[in-house]
Amino acid sequence: MSKNQIAFAADRMLGRLAKWLRVLGYDVIYGRHLSGYGLIRAARAEGRLILTRDRGLARKQPPPFLFIESNNYVEQLCQVLRACDLTPGEDLFSRCLVCNSQLQPRSKESVEKLVPPYVFATQERFSWCGQCQKLFWPGTHQQKMLAALGKIAQS
Ligand SMILES: [Zn+2]
């Protein structure tokens, strides 16, 4: 599986991890139905790597999975990036945090009437989810997260 095509199926205990992987542009399915055999079925159907905190999963003959060690989502994210040899970069903010669809870039001029003035004044990159009909831009909490990840990657 190439790095660009890697896809994940996160169990329902890993909502924050799933969200942050989407921020970084990775394909992650996540939902309340994704635990136990439901998770295994979904991962197998689409060739996804399972991310789980469920120690019992190994007994259910799952496809390849990564057992997530930490309860802390930053550490979880680091574990996934290291284990899969992923370097977050150009795909940042390319995926919808809500539905996992690929976002379409929108020009700054085209969103002027759609976002609050402060956002328009301070943000340069905007993306559109056709599925959710929703506009996204990188928030300050996301930029802080990326800075934190960069520090961890260098340590
Ligand atoms: Zn969406």
Tab-separated table of C-alpha atoms and ligand atoms in Angstrom:
chain	number	residue	atom	x	y	z
A	1	MET	CA	0.000	0.000	0.000
A	2	SER	CA	1.536	3.306	-0.985
A	3	LYS	CA	1.768	6.077	1.559
A	4	ASN	CA	-0.532	8.289	-0.435
A	5	GLN	CA	-3.192	5.639	-0.598
A	6	ILE	CA	-3.103	4.510	2.997
A	7	ALA	CA	-6.550	4.520	4.526
A	8	PHE	CA	-7.650	3.945	8.096
A	9	ALA	CA	-10.635	2.610	9.953
A	10	ALA	CA	-10.661	4.069	13.461
A	11	ASP	CA	-12.655	2.379	16.196
A	12	ARG	CA	-15.321	4.393	17.954
A	13	MET	CA	-13.052	5.130	20.940
A	14	LEU	CA	-10.723	7.120	18.691
A	15	GLY	CA	-12.845	10.059	17.542
A	16	ARG	CA	-10.275	12.738	18.226
A	17	LEU	CA	-7.525	10.770	16.533
A	18	ALA	CA	-9.773	10.251	13.483
A	19	LYS	CA	-10.511	13.952	13.282
A	20	TRP	CA	-6.853	14.923	13.446
A	21	LEU	CA	-5.864	12.389	10.816
A	22	ARG	CA	-8.476	14.031	8.573
A	23	VAL	CA	-6.983	17.460	9.349
A	24	LEU	CA	-3.702	16.068	8.061
A	25	GLY	CA	-5.487	14.874	4.917
A	26	TYR	CA	-5.659	11.136	5.574
A	27	ASP	CA	-8.628	8.981	4.646
A	28	VAL	CA	-10.253	7.755	7.878
A	29	ILE	CA	-13.632	6.201	8.447
A	30	TYR	CA	-15.048	6.588	11.901
A	31	GLY	CA	-18.461	6.167	13.434
A	32	ARG	CA	-20.485	4.627	16.195
A	33	HIS	CA	-20.965	1.420	14.196
A	34	LEU	CA	-17.194	0.922	13.979
A	35	SER	CA	-16.262	-1.433	16.763
A	36	GLY	CA	-15.705	-5.168	17.049
A	37	TYR	CA	-16.885	-7.094	13.992
A	38	GLY	CA	-18.393	-3.972	12.424
A	39	LEU	CA	-14.948	-2.402	12.401
A	40	ILE	CA	-13.360	-5.563	11.010
A	41	ARG	CA	-15.938	-5.852	8.218
A	42	ALA	CA	-15.577	-2.209	7.180
A	43	ALA	CA	-11.770	-2.351	7.209
A	44	ARG	CA	-11.664	-5.574	5.206
A	45	ALA	CA	-14.178	-4.334	2.613
A	46	GLU	CA	-12.071	-1.282	1.783
A	47	GLY	CA	-8.544	-2.475	2.583
A	48	ARG	CA	-8.164	-0.097	5.501
A	49	LEU	CA	-5.699	-0.332	8.378
A	50	ILE	CA	-7.583	-0.673	11.657
A	51	LEU	CA	-6.696	1.720	14.482
A	52	THR	CA	-8.007	0.396	17.769
A	53	ARG	CA	-7.779	0.615	21.547
A	54	ASP	CA	-9.667	-2.668	21.874
A	55	ARG	CA	-7.337	-5.382	23.151
A	56	GLY	CA	-9.955	-8.012	22.388
A	57	LEU	CA	-9.950	-7.263	18.678
A	58	ALA	CA	-6.899	-9.441	18.030
A	59	ARG	CA	-8.918	-12.522	18.936
A	60	LYS	CA	-11.472	-11.819	16.204
A	61	GLN	CA	-9.110	-12.560	13.288
A	62	PRO	CA	-8.953	-8.980	12.076
A	63	PRO	CA	-7.119	-7.749	8.962
A	64	PRO	CA	-3.939	-5.717	9.701
A	65	PHE	CA	-4.408	-3.436	12.682
A	66	LEU	CA	-2.452	-1.034	14.845
A	67	PHE	CA	-3.078	-1.153	18.570
A	68	ILE	CA	-3.068	2.418	19.873
A	69	GLU	CA	-1.122	2.626	23.124
A	70	SER	CA	-1.991	6.002	24.559
A	71	ASN	CA	-5.173	7.697	25.742
A	72	ASN	CA	-3.760	11.053	24.663
A	73	TYR	CA	-4.691	12.005	21.110
A	74	VAL	CA	-1.446	13.832	20.353
A	75	GLU	CA	0.535	10.748	21.341
A	76	GLN	CA	-1.899	8.614	19.373
A	77	LEU	CA	-1.343	10.727	16.303
A	78	CYS	CA	2.423	10.474	16.692
A	79	GLN	CA	2.187	6.709	17.048
A	80	VAL	CA	0.204	6.383	13.807
A	81	LEU	CA	2.502	8.717	11.864
A	82	ARG	CA	5.587	6.841	13.074
A	83	ALA	CA	4.170	3.354	12.581
A	84	CYS	CA	3.051	4.133	9.036
A	85	ASP	CA	6.088	6.268	8.200
A	86	LEU	CA	3.907	9.243	7.306
A	87	THR	CA	5.101	12.832	7.109
A	88	PRO	CA	2.218	15.274	7.210
A	89	GLY	CA	2.626	18.010	4.668
A	90	GLU	CA	0.962	18.954	1.461
A	91	ASP	CA	-2.365	17.257	2.060
A	92	LEU	CA	-3.199	19.395	5.085
A	93	PHE	CA	-6.797	20.527	5.184
A	94	SER	CA	-7.676	18.598	2.037
A	95	ARG	CA	-10.330	16.416	3.645
A	96	CYS	CA	-13.690	17.154	5.255
A	97	LEU	CA	-13.566	16.730	9.041
A	98	VAL	CA	-17.222	15.785	9.116
A	99	CYS	CA	-17.687	13.281	6.284
A	100	ASN	CA	-14.120	12.404	5.136
A	101	SER	CA	-14.739	13.605	1.529
A	102	GLN	CA	-11.998	15.320	-0.458
A	103	LEU	CA	-12.364	19.090	-0.227
A	104	GLN	CA	-12.217	21.409	-3.224
A	105	PRO	CA	-10.043	24.524	-2.911
A	106	ARG	CA	-11.959	27.805	-3.097
A	107	SER	CA	-10.379	31.116	-3.989
A	108	LYS	CA	-10.322	33.751	-1.286
A	109	GLU	CA	-12.397	36.195	-3.388
A	110	SER	CA	-15.146	33.618	-3.863
A	111	VAL	CA	-15.810	33.196	-0.133
A	112	GLU	CA	-15.916	36.821	0.956
A	113	LYS	CA	-19.685	36.801	1.545
A	114	LEU	CA	-19.664	33.354	3.133
A	115	VAL	CA	-17.325	33.846	6.090
A	116	PRO	CA	-17.111	36.299	9.003
A	117	PRO	CA	-15.003	39.411	8.257
A	118	TYR	CA	-12.355	38.420	10.795
A	119	VAL	CA	-11.881	35.058	9.124
A	120	PHE	CA	-11.724	36.649	5.696
A	121	ALA	CA	-9.100	39.103	6.924
A	122	THR	CA	-6.878	36.503	8.602
A	123	GLN	CA	-7.147	33.350	6.482
A	124	GLU	CA	-5.736	32.644	3.039
A	125	ARG	CA	-6.798	29.065	2.347
A	126	PHE	CA	-10.410	27.997	2.002
A	127	SER	CA	-11.882	24.657	1.009
A	128	TRP	CA	-15.357	23.461	0.162
A	129	CYS	CA	-17.051	20.127	0.923
A	130	GLY	CA	-19.593	19.339	-1.786
A	131	GLN	CA	-21.061	16.560	0.326
A	132	CYS	CA	-21.751	18.675	3.427
A	133	GLN	CA	-22.085	21.974	1.503
A	134	LYS	CA	-19.713	23.420	4.040
A	135	LEU	CA	-16.740	25.760	3.901
A	136	PHE	CA	-13.556	25.027	5.862
A	137	TRP	CA	-10.445	26.982	6.701
A	138	PRO	CA	-7.529	26.105	8.998
A	139	GLY	CA	-8.327	27.277	12.533
A	140	THR	CA	-5.800	28.530	15.034
A	141	HIS	CA	-6.138	25.339	17.099
A	142	GLN	CA	-5.153	23.368	14.011
A	143	GLN	CA	-2.115	25.521	13.391
A	144	LYS	CA	-1.029	25.058	17.029
A	145	MET	CA	-1.473	21.324	16.652
A	146	LEU	CA	0.720	21.267	13.578
A	147	ALA	CA	3.420	23.216	15.371
A	148	ALA	CA	3.277	20.701	18.232
A	149	LEU	CA	3.563	17.814	15.774
A	150	GLY	CA	6.511	19.439	14.075
A	151	LYS	CA	8.332	19.673	17.416
A	152	ILE	CA	7.629	16.036	18.222
A	153	ALA	CA	8.768	14.923	14.767
A	154	GLN	CA	12.093	16.681	15.296
A	155	SER	CA	12.716	15.281	18.777
B	1	ZN	ZN	-18.139	16.866	4.281
